[in-house]
The first five atom37 places (N, CA, C, CB, O) and aatype in JSON, in Angstrom:
{
  "aatype": [20, 20, 20, 20, 20, 20, 20, 20, 20, 20, 20, 20, 20, 20, 20, 20, 20, 20, 20, 20, 20, 20, 20, 20, 20, 20, 20, 20, 20, 20, 20, 20, 20, 20, 20, 20, 20, 20, 20, 20, 20, 20, 20, 20, 20, 20, 20, 20, 20, 20, 20, 20, 20, 20, 20, 20, 20, 20, 20, 20, 20, 20, 20, 20, 20, 20, 20, 20, 20, 20, 20, 20, 20, 20, 20, 20, 20, 20, 20, 20, 20, 20, 20, 20, 20, 20, 20, 20, 20, 20, 20, 20, 20, 20, 20, 20, 20, 20, 20, 20, 20, 20, 20, 20, 20, 20, 20, 20, 20, 20, 20, 20, 20, 20, 20, 20, 20, 20, 20, 20, 20, 20, 20, 20, 20, 20, 20, 20],
  "atom_mask": [
    [1, 1, 1, 1, 1],
    [1, 1, 1, 1, 1],
    [1, 1, 1, 1, 1],
    [1, 1, 1, 1, 1],
    [1, 1, 1, 1, 1],
    [1, 1, 1, 1, 1],
    [1, 1, 1, 1, 1],
    [1, 1, 1, 1, 1],
    [1, 1, 1, 1, 1],
    [1, 1, 1, 1, 1],
    [1, 1, 1, 1, 1],
    [1, 1, 1, 1, 1],
    [1, 1, 1, 1, 1],
    [1, 1, 1, 1, 1],
    [1, 1, 1, 1, 1],
    [1, 1, 1, 1, 1],
    [1, 1, 1, 1, 1],
    [1, 1, 1, 1, 1],
    [1, 1, 1, 1, 1],
    [1, 1, 1, 1, 1],
    [1, 1, 1, 1, 1],
    [1, 1, 1, 1, 1],
    [1, 1, 1, 1, 1],
    [1, 1, 1, 1, 1],
    [1, 1, 1, 1, 1],
    [1, 1, 1, 1, 1],
    [1, 1, 1, 1, 1],
    [1, 1, 1, 1, 1],
    [1, 1, 1, 1, 1],
    [1, 1, 1, 1, 1],
    [1, 1, 1, 1, 1],
    [1, 1, 1, 1, 1],
    [1, 1, 1, 1, 1],
    [1, 1, 1, 1, 1],
    [1, 1, 1, 1, 1],
    [1, 1, 1, 1, 1],
    [1, 1, 1, 1, 1],
    [1, 1, 1, 1, 1],
    [1, 1, 1, 1, 1],
    [1, 1, 1, 1, 1],
    [1, 1, 1, 1, 1],
    [1, 1, 1, 1, 1],
    [1, 1, 1, 1, 1],
    [1, 1, 1, 1, 1],
    [1, 1, 1, 1, 1],
    [1, 1, 1, 1, 1],
    [1, 1, 1, 1, 1],
    [1, 1, 1, 1, 1],
    [1, 1, 1, 1, 1],
    [1, 1, 1, 1, 1],
    [1, 1, 1, 1, 1],
    [1, 1, 1, 1, 1],
    [1, 1, 1, 1, 1],
    [1, 1, 1, 1, 1],
    [1, 1, 1, 1, 1],
    [1, 1, 1, 1, 1],
    [1, 1, 1, 1, 1],
    [1, 1, 1, 1, 1],
    [1, 1, 1, 1, 1],
    [1, 1, 1, 1, 1],
    [1, 1, 1, 1, 1],
    [1, 1, 1, 1, 1],
    [1, 1, 1, 1, 1],
    [1, 1, 1, 1, 1],
    [1, 1, 1, 1, 1],
    [1, 1, 1, 1, 1],
    [1, 1, 1, 1, 1],
    [1, 1, 1, 1, 1],
    [1, 1, 1, 1, 1],
    [1, 1, 1, 1, 1],
    [1, 1, 1, 1, 1],
    [1, 1, 1, 1, 1],
    [1, 1, 1, 1, 1],
    [1, 1, 1, 1, 1],
    [1, 1, 1, 1, 1],
    [1, 1, 1, 1, 1],
    [1, 1, 1, 1, 1],
    [1, 1, 1, 1, 1],
    [1, 1, 1, 1, 1],
    [1, 1, 1, 1, 1],
    [1, 1, 1, 1, 1],
    [1, 1, 1, 1, 1],
    [1, 1, 1, 1, 1],
    [1, 1, 1, 1, 1],
    [1, 1, 1, 1, 1],
    [1, 1, 1, 1, 1],
    [1, 1, 1, 1, 1],
    [1, 1, 1, 1, 1],
    [1, 1, 1, 1, 1],
    [1, 1, 1, 1, 1],
    [1, 1, 1, 1, 1],
    [1, 1, 1, 1, 1],
    [1, 1, 1, 1, 1],
    [1, 1, 1, 1, 1],
    [1, 1, 1, 1, 1],
    [1, 1, 1, 1, 1],
    [1, 1, 1, 1, 1],
    [1, 1, 1, 1, 1],
    [1, 1, 1, 1, 1],
    [1, 1, 1, 1, 1],
    [1, 1, 1, 1, 1],
    [1, 1, 1, 1, 1],
    [1, 1, 1, 1, 1],
    [1, 1, 1, 1, 1],
    [1, 1, 1, 1, 1],
    [1, 1, 1, 1, 1],
    [1, 1, 1, 1, 1],
    [1, 1, 1, 1, 1],
    [1, 1, 1, 1, 1],
    [1, 1, 1, 1, 1],
    [1, 1, 1, 1, 1],
    [1, 1, 1, 1, 1],
    [1, 1, 1, 1, 1],
    [1, 1, 1, 1, 1],
    [1, 1, 1, 1, 1],
    [1, 1, 1, 1, 1],
    [1, 1, 1, 1, 1],
    [1, 1, 1, 1, 1],
    [1, 1, 1, 1, 1],
    [1, 1, 1, 1, 1],
    [1, 1, 1, 1, 1],
    [1, 1, 1, 1, 1],
    [1, 1, 1, 1, 1],
    [1, 1, 1, 1, 1],
    [1, 1, 1, 1, 1],
    [1, 1, 1, 1, 1],
    [1, 1, 1, 1, 1],
    [1, 1, 1, 1, 1]
  ],
  "atom_positions": [
    [[123.76, 3.31, 63.47], [124.71, 2.95, 64.52], [125.42, 4.19, 64.94], [125.71, 1.86, 64.05], [125.63, 4.34, 66.15]],
    [[125.84, 5.12, 64.08], [126.42, 6.3, 64.48], [125.59, 7.07, 65.5], [126.68, 7.1, 63.32], [126.09, 7.5, 66.53]],
    [[124.37, 7.23, 65.2], [123.43, 7.96, 66.12], [123.45, 7.36, 67.54], [121.96, 7.91, 65.56], [123.4, 8.07, 68.55]],
    [[123.53, 6.01, 67.55], [123.54, 5.51, 69.01], [124.7, 5.9, 69.72], [123.45, 4.03, 69.12], [124.62, 6.17, 70.91]],
    [[125.89, 5.95, 69.04], [127.21, 6.34, 69.7], [127.31, 7.83, 70.02], [128.39, 5.98, 68.78], [128.12, 8.19, 70.87]],
    [[126.56, 8.66, 69.42], [126.66, 9.99, 69.72], [125.55, 10.44, 70.85], [126.52, 10.76, 68.4], [125.65, 11.49, 71.49]],
    [[124.59, 9.61, 70.99], [123.67, 9.97, 72.15], [124.35, 9.88, 73.54], [122.42, 9.02, 72.15], [124.33, 10.82, 74.33]],
    [[124.94, 8.72, 73.77], [125.74, 8.65, 75.05], [126.74, 9.6, 75.2], [126.37, 7.42, 75.21], [126.95, 9.99, 76.35]],
    [[127.43, 10.08, 74.23], [128.36, 11.19, 74.27], [127.72, 12.48, 74.53], [129.1, 11.29, 73.03], [128.35, 13.26, 75.25]],
    [[126.47, 12.86, 74.03], [125.87, 13.95, 74.3], [125.36, 13.94, 75.79], [124.86, 14.12, 73.31], [125.42, 14.96, 76.48]],
    [[124.9, 12.89, 76.2], [124.41, 12.73, 77.78], [125.52, 12.95, 78.6], [123.8, 11.27, 78.18], [125.41, 13.68, 79.59]],
    [[126.76, 12.3, 78.27], [127.93, 12.45, 78.94], [128.46, 13.9, 79.06], [128.86, 11.64, 78.31], [128.98, 14.3, 80.1]],
    [[128.3, 14.65, 78.01], [128.7, 16.15, 78.04], [127.77, 16.88, 78.82], [128.76, 16.81, 76.64], [128.18, 17.73, 79.61]],
    [[126.49, 16.63, 78.68], [125.53, 17.23, 79.48], [125.73, 17.03, 81.03], [124.24, 16.72, 79.04], [125.64, 17.92, 81.88]],
    [[126.01, 15.71, 81.25], [126.23, 15.51, 82.66], [127.53, 16.26, 83.27], [126.34, 14.0, 82.88], [127.56, 16.64, 84.44]],
    [[128.51, 16.41, 82.42], [129.54, 17.08, 82.83], [129.29, 18.69, 82.96], [130.59, 16.73, 81.94], [129.86, 19.32, 83.84]],
    [[128.62, 19.18, 82.25], [127.96, 20.63, 82.43], [127.29, 20.62, 83.64], [126.93, 21.06, 81.31], [127.57, 21.52, 84.44]],
    [[126.41, 19.73, 83.97], [125.59, 19.79, 85.16], [126.39, 19.66, 86.46], [124.57, 18.71, 85.1], [126.07, 20.27, 87.49]],
    [[127.56, 18.74, 86.35], [128.48, 18.54, 87.49], [129.15, 19.89, 87.82], [129.58, 17.41, 87.17], [129.36, 20.21, 88.99]],
    [[129.49, 20.68, 86.77], [130.25, 21.99, 87.04], [129.49, 22.76, 87.89], [130.56, 22.8, 85.81], [130.06, 23.43, 88.74]],
    [[128.1, 22.78, 87.77], [127.26, 23.78, 88.52], [126.92, 23.0, 89.91], [125.82, 24.23, 87.62], [126.35, 23.63, 90.81]],
    [[127.22, 21.83, 90.07], [126.81, 21.12, 91.38], [127.44, 21.92, 92.4], [127.27, 19.55, 91.51], [128.55, 22.44, 92.29]],
    [[126.5, 21.99, 93.59], [127.05, 22.66, 94.78], [126.8, 24.08, 94.7], [128.52, 22.42, 94.96], [126.99, 24.71, 95.73]],
    [[126.39, 24.73, 93.63], [126.15, 26.3, 93.41], [124.68, 26.45, 93.89], [126.35, 26.84, 91.71], [123.89, 25.51, 93.79]],
    [[124.35, 27.57, 94.36], [122.99, 27.72, 94.7], [122.57, 29.16, 93.96], [122.8, 27.7, 96.4], [123.38, 29.92, 93.43]],
    [[121.28, 29.36, 94.02], [120.8, 30.6, 93.48], [119.77, 30.44, 92.42], [121.9, 31.37, 92.96], [119.61, 29.33, 91.92]],
    [[119.01, 31.55, 92.0], [117.85, 31.4, 90.96], [118.44, 31.14, 89.79], [116.92, 32.6, 90.78], [117.63, 30.72, 88.97]],
    [[119.57, 31.23, 89.39], [120.21, 31.21, 88.1], [120.84, 29.74, 87.67], [121.33, 32.31, 88.15], [121.38, 29.53, 86.58]],
    [[120.69, 28.87, 88.61], [121.08, 27.47, 88.36], [119.94, 26.52, 88.38], [122.07, 27.01, 89.36], [118.95, 26.68, 89.1]],
    [[120.14, 25.43, 87.46], [119.05, 24.49, 87.27], [118.69, 23.82, 88.29], [119.25, 23.62, 86.37], [119.61, 23.47, 89.04]],
    [[117.46, 23.47, 88.63], [116.84, 22.78, 89.69], [116.93, 21.22, 89.34], [115.35, 23.3, 89.88], [116.08, 20.67, 88.65]],
    [[118.11, 20.52, 89.93], [118.27, 19.21, 89.58], [117.14, 18.3, 89.87], [119.39, 18.75, 90.17], [117.06, 17.3, 89.17]],
    [[116.24, 18.5, 90.82], [115.12, 17.59, 91.08], [114.23, 17.44, 89.86], [114.29, 18.08, 92.26], [113.5, 16.45, 89.87]],
    [[114.16, 18.23, 88.85], [113.42, 17.98, 87.47], [114.27, 16.82, 86.85], [113.37, 19.41, 86.4], [113.71, 15.76, 86.56]],
    [[115.42, 16.98, 86.67], [116.34, 15.79, 86.16], [116.18, 14.56, 86.7], [117.7, 16.01, 86.36], [115.92, 13.52, 86.08]],
    [[116.36, 14.72, 88.09], [116.24, 13.39, 88.9], [114.84, 12.68, 88.62], [116.37, 13.69, 90.55], [114.77, 11.48, 88.37]],
    [[113.71, 13.54, 88.67], [112.33, 12.91, 88.36], [112.25, 12.35, 86.97], [111.19, 13.97, 88.51], [111.67, 11.28, 86.8]],
    [[112.77, 13.0, 85.98], [112.9, 12.51, 84.66], [113.56, 11.32, 84.61], [113.51, 13.38, 83.84], [113.03, 10.44, 83.93]],
    [[114.72, 11.05, 85.22], [115.39, 9.92, 85.29], [114.71, 8.79, 85.99], [116.56, 10.19, 85.85], [114.78, 7.63, 85.6]],
    [[114.07, 9.18, 87.0], [113.31, 8.11, 87.69], [112.2, 7.5, 86.88], [112.75, 8.63, 88.93], [111.95, 6.29, 86.87]],
    [[111.45, 8.55, 86.13], [110.34, 8.04, 85.4], [110.85, 7.18, 84.18], [109.45, 9.23, 84.93], [110.24, 6.18, 83.81]],
    [[111.98, 7.62, 83.6], [112.54, 6.91, 82.44], [112.95, 5.37, 82.94], [113.89, 7.78, 81.83], [112.77, 4.42, 82.18]],
    [[113.47, 5.2, 84.19], [113.9, 3.9, 84.63], [112.65, 3.2, 84.92], [114.87, 3.93, 85.83], [112.56, 2.02, 84.57]],
    [[111.71, 3.75, 85.51], [110.43, 3.11, 85.76], [109.81, 2.63, 84.4], [109.45, 4.13, 86.51], [109.43, 1.46, 84.31]],
    [[109.71, 3.36, 83.49], [109.19, 2.88, 82.14], [110.01, 1.84, 81.69], [109.16, 3.96, 81.06], [109.44, 0.83, 81.28]],
    [[111.23, 1.88, 81.69], [112.17, 0.74, 81.15], [112.07, -0.52, 81.9], [113.65, 1.16, 81.2], [112.28, -1.62, 81.38]],
    [[111.74, -0.33, 83.16], [111.57, -1.68, 84.0], [110.13, -2.09, 84.0], [112.05, -1.52, 85.56], [109.93, -3.3, 84.1]],
    [[109.04, -1.25, 83.91], [107.71, -1.96, 84.19], [106.76, -1.7, 82.92], [106.99, -1.38, 85.62], [105.6, -2.11, 83.01]],
    [[107.12, -1.1, 81.89], [106.23, -0.8, 80.76], [105.75, -2.19, 80.13], [107.01, 0.13, 79.66], [106.51, -3.16, 80.21]],
    [[104.77, -2.3, 79.63], [104.25, -3.55, 78.94], [105.07, -4.1, 77.93], [103.0, -3.33, 78.34], [105.0, -5.29, 77.65]],
    [[105.89, -3.27, 77.32], [106.83, -3.84, 76.04], [108.28, -3.22, 76.47], [106.27, -3.18, 74.26], [108.41, -2.39, 77.37]],
    [[109.26, -3.69, 75.76], [110.56, -3.02, 75.92], [110.66, -1.77, 75.27], [111.62, -3.83, 75.46], [110.26, -1.65, 74.11]],
    [[111.15, -0.83, 75.9], [111.23, 0.55, 75.35], [112.71, 1.06, 75.44], [110.25, 1.54, 76.14], [113.32, 1.05, 76.51]],
    [[113.24, 1.5, 74.26], [114.71, 1.82, 74.08], [115.03, 3.42, 74.79], [115.07, 1.78, 72.29], [114.15, 4.28, 74.92]],
    [[116.09, 3.56, 75.11], [116.5, 4.87, 75.5], [116.16, 5.98, 74.3], [118.08, 4.81, 75.87], [115.75, 7.11, 74.56]],
    [[116.39, 5.52, 73.08], [116.14, 6.46, 72.02], [114.63, 6.78, 71.91], [116.7, 5.92, 70.7], [114.25, 7.93, 71.72]],
    [[113.89, 5.88, 72.0], [112.4, 6.07, 71.96], [112.05, 6.86, 73.1], [111.59, 4.75, 71.98], [111.39, 7.86, 72.83]],
    [[112.33, 6.65, 74.29], [112.08, 7.38, 75.39], [112.48, 8.93, 75.28], [112.75, 6.71, 76.48], [111.66, 9.79, 75.6]],
    [[113.68, 9.22, 74.86], [114.2, 10.52, 74.52], [113.56, 11.3, 73.45], [115.5, 10.37, 74.18], [113.36, 12.51, 73.6]],
    [[113.2, 10.61, 72.31], [112.57, 11.17, 71.22], [111.03, 11.55, 71.64], [112.67, 10.14, 70.01], [110.48, 12.53, 71.15]],
    [[110.43, 10.78, 72.51], [109.07, 11.06, 73.06], [109.24, 12.23, 73.91], [108.46, 9.87, 73.86], [108.46, 13.18, 73.8]],
    [[110.19, 12.22, 74.75], [110.39, 13.45, 75.77], [110.49, 14.65, 74.88], [111.79, 13.33, 76.76], [109.78, 15.63, 75.08]],
    [[111.32, 14.6, 73.97], [111.65, 15.83, 73.18], [110.24, 16.41, 72.34], [112.94, 15.41, 72.07], [109.87, 17.57, 72.22]],
    [[109.71, 15.33, 71.88], [108.27, 15.73, 71.19], [107.34, 16.35, 72.19], [107.46, 14.41, 70.55], [106.68, 17.34, 71.89]],
    [[107.26, 15.82, 73.36], [106.36, 16.17, 74.27], [106.72, 17.62, 74.76], [106.31, 15.15, 75.35], [105.89, 18.5, 75.0]],
    [[108.01, 17.72, 74.88], [108.52, 19.25, 75.37], [108.06, 20.21, 74.3], [110.3, 19.41, 75.54], [107.46, 21.25, 74.58]],
    [[108.31, 19.88, 73.17], [107.95, 20.96, 72.15], [106.51, 21.08, 71.93], [108.58, 20.7, 70.8], [106.12, 22.24, 71.79]],
    [[105.57, 20.09, 71.85], [104.41, 20.17, 71.83], [103.73, 20.87, 73.04], [104.05, 18.99, 71.61], [102.63, 21.42, 72.93]],
    [[104.32, 20.84, 74.03], [103.72, 21.42, 75.34], [103.79, 23.03, 75.2], [104.62, 20.87, 76.74], [103.0, 23.79, 75.76]],
    [[104.87, 23.42, 74.37], [105.21, 24.98, 74.13], [103.87, 25.66, 73.57], [106.54, 25.21, 72.93], [103.26, 26.53, 74.19]],
    [[103.52, 25.19, 72.42], [102.25, 25.82, 71.61], [101.93, 24.74, 70.6], [102.58, 27.36, 70.79], [102.69, 23.78, 70.44]],
    [[100.82, 24.9, 69.9], [100.3, 23.95, 68.98], [101.15, 23.95, 67.64], [98.81, 24.28, 68.71], [100.98, 23.1, 66.76]],
    [[101.95, 24.85, 67.58], [102.84, 24.99, 66.24], [104.22, 24.46, 66.31], [103.0, 26.46, 65.83], [104.89, 24.33, 65.29]],
    [[104.67, 24.14, 67.52], [106.0, 23.56, 67.57], [105.88, 22.06, 67.58], [106.79, 24.05, 68.79], [104.85, 21.45, 67.88]],
    [[106.99, 21.55, 67.22], [107.07, 19.97, 66.99], [108.39, 19.63, 66.72], [106.2, 19.42, 65.81], [109.26, 20.47, 66.49]],
    [[108.6, 18.16, 66.77], [110.0, 17.55, 66.42], [109.73, 16.4, 65.6], [110.87, 17.11, 67.7], [108.94, 15.51, 65.88]],
    [[110.5, 16.47, 64.49], [110.45, 15.4, 63.52], [111.82, 14.59, 63.54], [110.16, 16.01, 62.08], [112.87, 15.23, 63.45]],
    [[111.86, 13.3, 63.64], [112.95, 12.53, 63.48], [113.37, 12.59, 62.03], [112.69, 11.17, 63.95], [112.65, 13.16, 61.2]],
    [[114.65, 11.96, 61.67], [114.93, 12.18, 60.2], [113.96, 11.46, 59.17], [116.38, 11.68, 59.91], [113.72, 11.91, 58.05]],
    [[113.4, 10.23, 59.71], [112.36, 9.46, 58.76], [111.07, 10.39, 58.73], [111.94, 7.82, 59.38], [110.48, 10.49, 57.66]],
    [[110.65, 11.01, 59.77], [109.49, 11.81, 59.61], [109.72, 13.13, 58.88], [108.91, 12.08, 60.91], [108.84, 13.66, 58.21]],
    [[110.95, 13.62, 59.04], [111.1, 14.84, 58.18], [111.13, 14.54, 56.73], [112.34, 15.57, 58.52], [110.64, 15.33, 55.93]],
    [[111.74, 13.35, 56.35], [111.88, 13.02, 54.98], [110.56, 12.85, 54.46], [112.7, 11.82, 54.74], [110.28, 13.32, 53.36]],
    [[109.59, 12.16, 55.24], [108.22, 11.73, 54.69], [107.56, 13.06, 54.58], [107.33, 10.63, 55.67], [106.91, 13.27, 53.56]],
    [[107.63, 14.03, 55.51], [107.01, 15.44, 55.38], [107.47, 16.13, 54.1], [107.41, 16.37, 56.62], [106.65, 16.62, 53.32]],
    [[108.69, 16.17, 53.9], [109.29, 16.79, 52.78], [108.83, 16.16, 51.45], [110.77, 16.72, 52.93], [108.69, 16.88, 50.46]],
    [[108.61, 14.86, 51.4], [108.22, 14.13, 50.19], [106.61, 14.56, 49.86], [108.42, 12.41, 50.46], [106.18, 14.83, 48.74]],
    [[105.9, 14.55, 51.03], [104.44, 14.79, 50.95], [104.28, 16.36, 50.64], [103.67, 14.33, 52.4], [103.34, 16.69, 49.91]],
    [[105.04, 17.24, 51.09], [104.79, 18.67, 50.81], [105.52, 19.27, 49.66], [105.1, 19.44, 51.98], [105.24, 20.41, 49.29]],
    [[106.44, 18.58, 49.09], [107.3, 19.16, 47.92], [106.49, 18.98, 46.65], [108.78, 18.42, 47.77], [105.7, 18.04, 46.58]],
    [[106.64, 19.74, 45.72], [106.08, 19.44, 44.41], [104.94, 20.59, 44.14], [105.45, 17.87, 44.39], [104.89, 21.63, 44.79]],
    [[104.15, 20.29, 43.22], [103.08, 21.32, 42.91], [101.91, 20.75, 43.25], [103.0, 21.79, 41.49], [101.7, 19.53, 43.25]],
    [[100.96, 21.84, 43.61], [99.6, 21.62, 44.1], [98.52, 22.25, 43.1], [99.45, 22.26, 45.55], [98.68, 23.37, 42.63]],
    [[97.52, 21.54, 42.83], [96.57, 22.38, 41.94], [95.24, 22.02, 42.6], [96.61, 21.98, 40.22], [95.07, 21.1, 43.4]],
    [[94.27, 22.92, 42.15], [92.76, 22.71, 42.64], [92.07, 23.86, 41.97], [92.51, 22.76, 44.37], [92.6, 24.67, 41.2]],
    [[90.69, 23.81, 42.39], [89.7, 24.92, 41.92], [89.86, 26.23, 42.79], [88.12, 24.39, 42.04], [89.55, 27.34, 42.37]],
    [[90.3, 26.01, 43.88], [90.34, 27.22, 44.74], [89.27, 27.44, 45.72], [90.36, 28.33, 43.94], [88.8, 28.57, 45.84]],
    [[88.83, 26.39, 46.5], [87.86, 26.6, 47.53], [88.29, 25.97, 48.85], [86.55, 26.06, 47.1], [89.13, 25.06, 48.89]],
    [[87.71, 26.45, 49.88], [87.9, 25.93, 50.99], [86.56, 25.16, 51.38], [88.35, 26.96, 51.89], [85.48, 25.74, 51.35]],
    [[86.67, 23.86, 51.75], [85.37, 22.98, 51.87], [85.41, 22.44, 53.24], [85.29, 21.73, 50.76], [86.44, 22.4, 53.9]],
    [[84.18, 21.98, 53.7], [83.88, 21.25, 54.87], [82.69, 20.27, 54.54], [83.54, 22.23, 56.04], [82.03, 20.32, 53.5]],
    [[82.51, 19.41, 55.54], [81.53, 18.43, 55.31], [80.38, 18.82, 56.36], [82.13, 16.91, 55.47], [80.64, 18.99, 57.55]],
    [[79.23, 18.93, 55.87], [78.05, 19.31, 56.76], [76.94, 18.3, 56.4], [77.53, 20.9, 56.5], [76.6, 18.17, 55.23]],
    [[76.46, 17.68, 57.24], [75.31, 16.66, 57.14], [75.59, 15.63, 56.0], [73.89, 17.41, 56.85], [74.71, 15.22, 55.24]],
    [[77.01, 15.23, 55.97], [77.37, 14.3, 54.98], [77.53, 14.78, 53.58], [76.45, 13.3, 54.99], [77.69, 13.98, 52.66]],
    [[77.48, 16.09, 53.37], [77.52, 16.78, 52.11], [78.85, 17.6, 52.03], [76.25, 17.71, 51.95], [79.28, 18.17, 53.03]],
    [[79.44, 17.64, 50.95], [80.54, 18.6, 50.65], [80.06, 20.0, 50.56], [81.24, 18.24, 49.36], [79.28, 20.3, 49.65]],
    [[80.47, 20.92, 51.44], [79.95, 22.32, 51.33], [81.03, 23.27, 51.27], [79.06, 22.7, 52.48], [82.0, 23.17, 52.02]],
    [[80.9, 24.3, 50.28], [81.9, 25.25, 50.09], [81.84, 26.2, 51.35], [81.7, 26.0, 48.7], [80.82, 26.74, 51.76]],
    [[83.1, 26.32, 51.9], [83.07, 27.36, 53.05], [83.34, 28.84, 52.42], [84.28, 26.98, 54.25], [82.73, 29.87, 52.73]],
    [[84.31, 28.74, 51.55], [84.64, 29.97, 50.88], [85.4, 29.73, 49.59], [85.44, 30.85, 51.79], [86.21, 28.8, 49.54]],
    [[85.16, 30.59, 48.45], [86.09, 30.47, 47.39], [87.24, 31.29, 47.64], [85.51, 30.8, 46.13], [87.12, 32.28, 48.36]],
    [[88.34, 31.0, 47.14], [89.5, 31.87, 47.32], [89.65, 32.79, 46.12], [90.8, 31.04, 47.53], [89.58, 32.37, 44.96]],
    [[89.86, 34.16, 46.46], [90.06, 34.97, 45.45], [91.02, 34.81, 44.51], [90.19, 35.98, 45.86], [92.12, 34.35, 44.81]],
    [[90.67, 35.21, 43.14], [91.54, 35.01, 41.93], [91.82, 33.47, 41.6], [92.92, 35.76, 42.16], [92.93, 33.14, 41.17]],
    [[90.84, 32.59, 41.81], [91.04, 31.36, 41.48], [89.94, 30.95, 40.58], [91.18, 30.56, 42.63], [88.97, 31.69, 40.45]],
    [[90.03, 29.64, 39.84], [88.98, 29.24, 38.87], [87.54, 29.13, 39.63], [89.39, 27.79, 38.19], [86.49, 29.39, 39.05]],
    [[87.61, 28.72, 40.97], [86.23, 28.7, 41.59], [85.66, 30.18, 41.69], [86.29, 28.03, 43.1], [84.49, 30.38, 41.36]],
    [[86.34, 31.05, 42.06], [85.94, 32.49, 42.2], [85.41, 33.03, 40.83], [87.2, 33.39, 42.71], [84.35, 33.65, 40.71]],
    [[86.23, 32.73, 39.82], [85.95, 33.17, 38.47], [84.56, 32.53, 37.98], [87.17, 32.74, 37.51], [83.78, 33.16, 37.26]],
    [[84.33, 31.23, 38.44], [83.19, 30.62, 37.98], [81.84, 30.94, 38.87], [83.51, 29.16, 37.93], [80.74, 30.41, 38.68]],
    [[82.2, 32.0, 39.96], [81.03, 32.23, 40.57], [80.55, 31.35, 41.76], [80.17, 32.21, 39.62], [79.46, 31.53, 42.31]],
    [[81.47, 30.34, 42.12], [81.06, 29.56, 43.19], [80.99, 30.36, 44.5], [81.96, 28.42, 43.31], [81.83, 31.23, 44.72]],
    [[80.05, 30.1, 45.35], [79.78, 30.87, 46.54], [79.88, 30.22, 47.77], [78.55, 31.4, 46.5], [79.83, 29.0, 47.66]],
    [[80.01, 30.67, 48.97], [79.88, 30.12, 50.22], [78.67, 29.5, 50.36], [80.06, 31.02, 51.2], [77.66, 30.07, 49.97]],
    [[78.6, 28.24, 50.94], [77.36, 27.47, 51.17], [77.01, 26.62, 49.94], [76.19, 28.42, 51.51], [76.12, 25.78, 50.04]],
    [[77.69, 26.81, 48.77], [77.42, 25.93, 47.59], [77.56, 24.5, 47.98], [78.37, 26.24, 46.41], [78.41, 24.23, 48.83]],
    [[76.87, 23.59, 47.47], [77.15, 22.09, 47.69], [77.78, 21.54, 46.39], [75.76, 21.24, 48.05], [78.1, 20.35, 46.31]]
  ]
}
């Protein structure tokens, strides 16, 4: 519930900052047409989409899309996704030390990793 109260306050603060720049011109000021277009699309989605969509869902999707558009390595995780990622990636990992792929339905060694049990055992690239 606290998150829902903070979002409108953040939007209000953002609106106040934009209002302070209203009427100014020049290359250093934000082009308001982009915000207007975003707002119009958001309104259209909320009115016409096949199911009800919340403001939070739209804003989270917009943030994710914005970061994914920058490069393939940038992204946004909401608190639940971050917690899940942390759970999956924390702890210890073990293995024999090979990079593998599937070719013709068979597991094939791409390369053994130096100084691992696979390397010590003499496993080679191309082994099945």
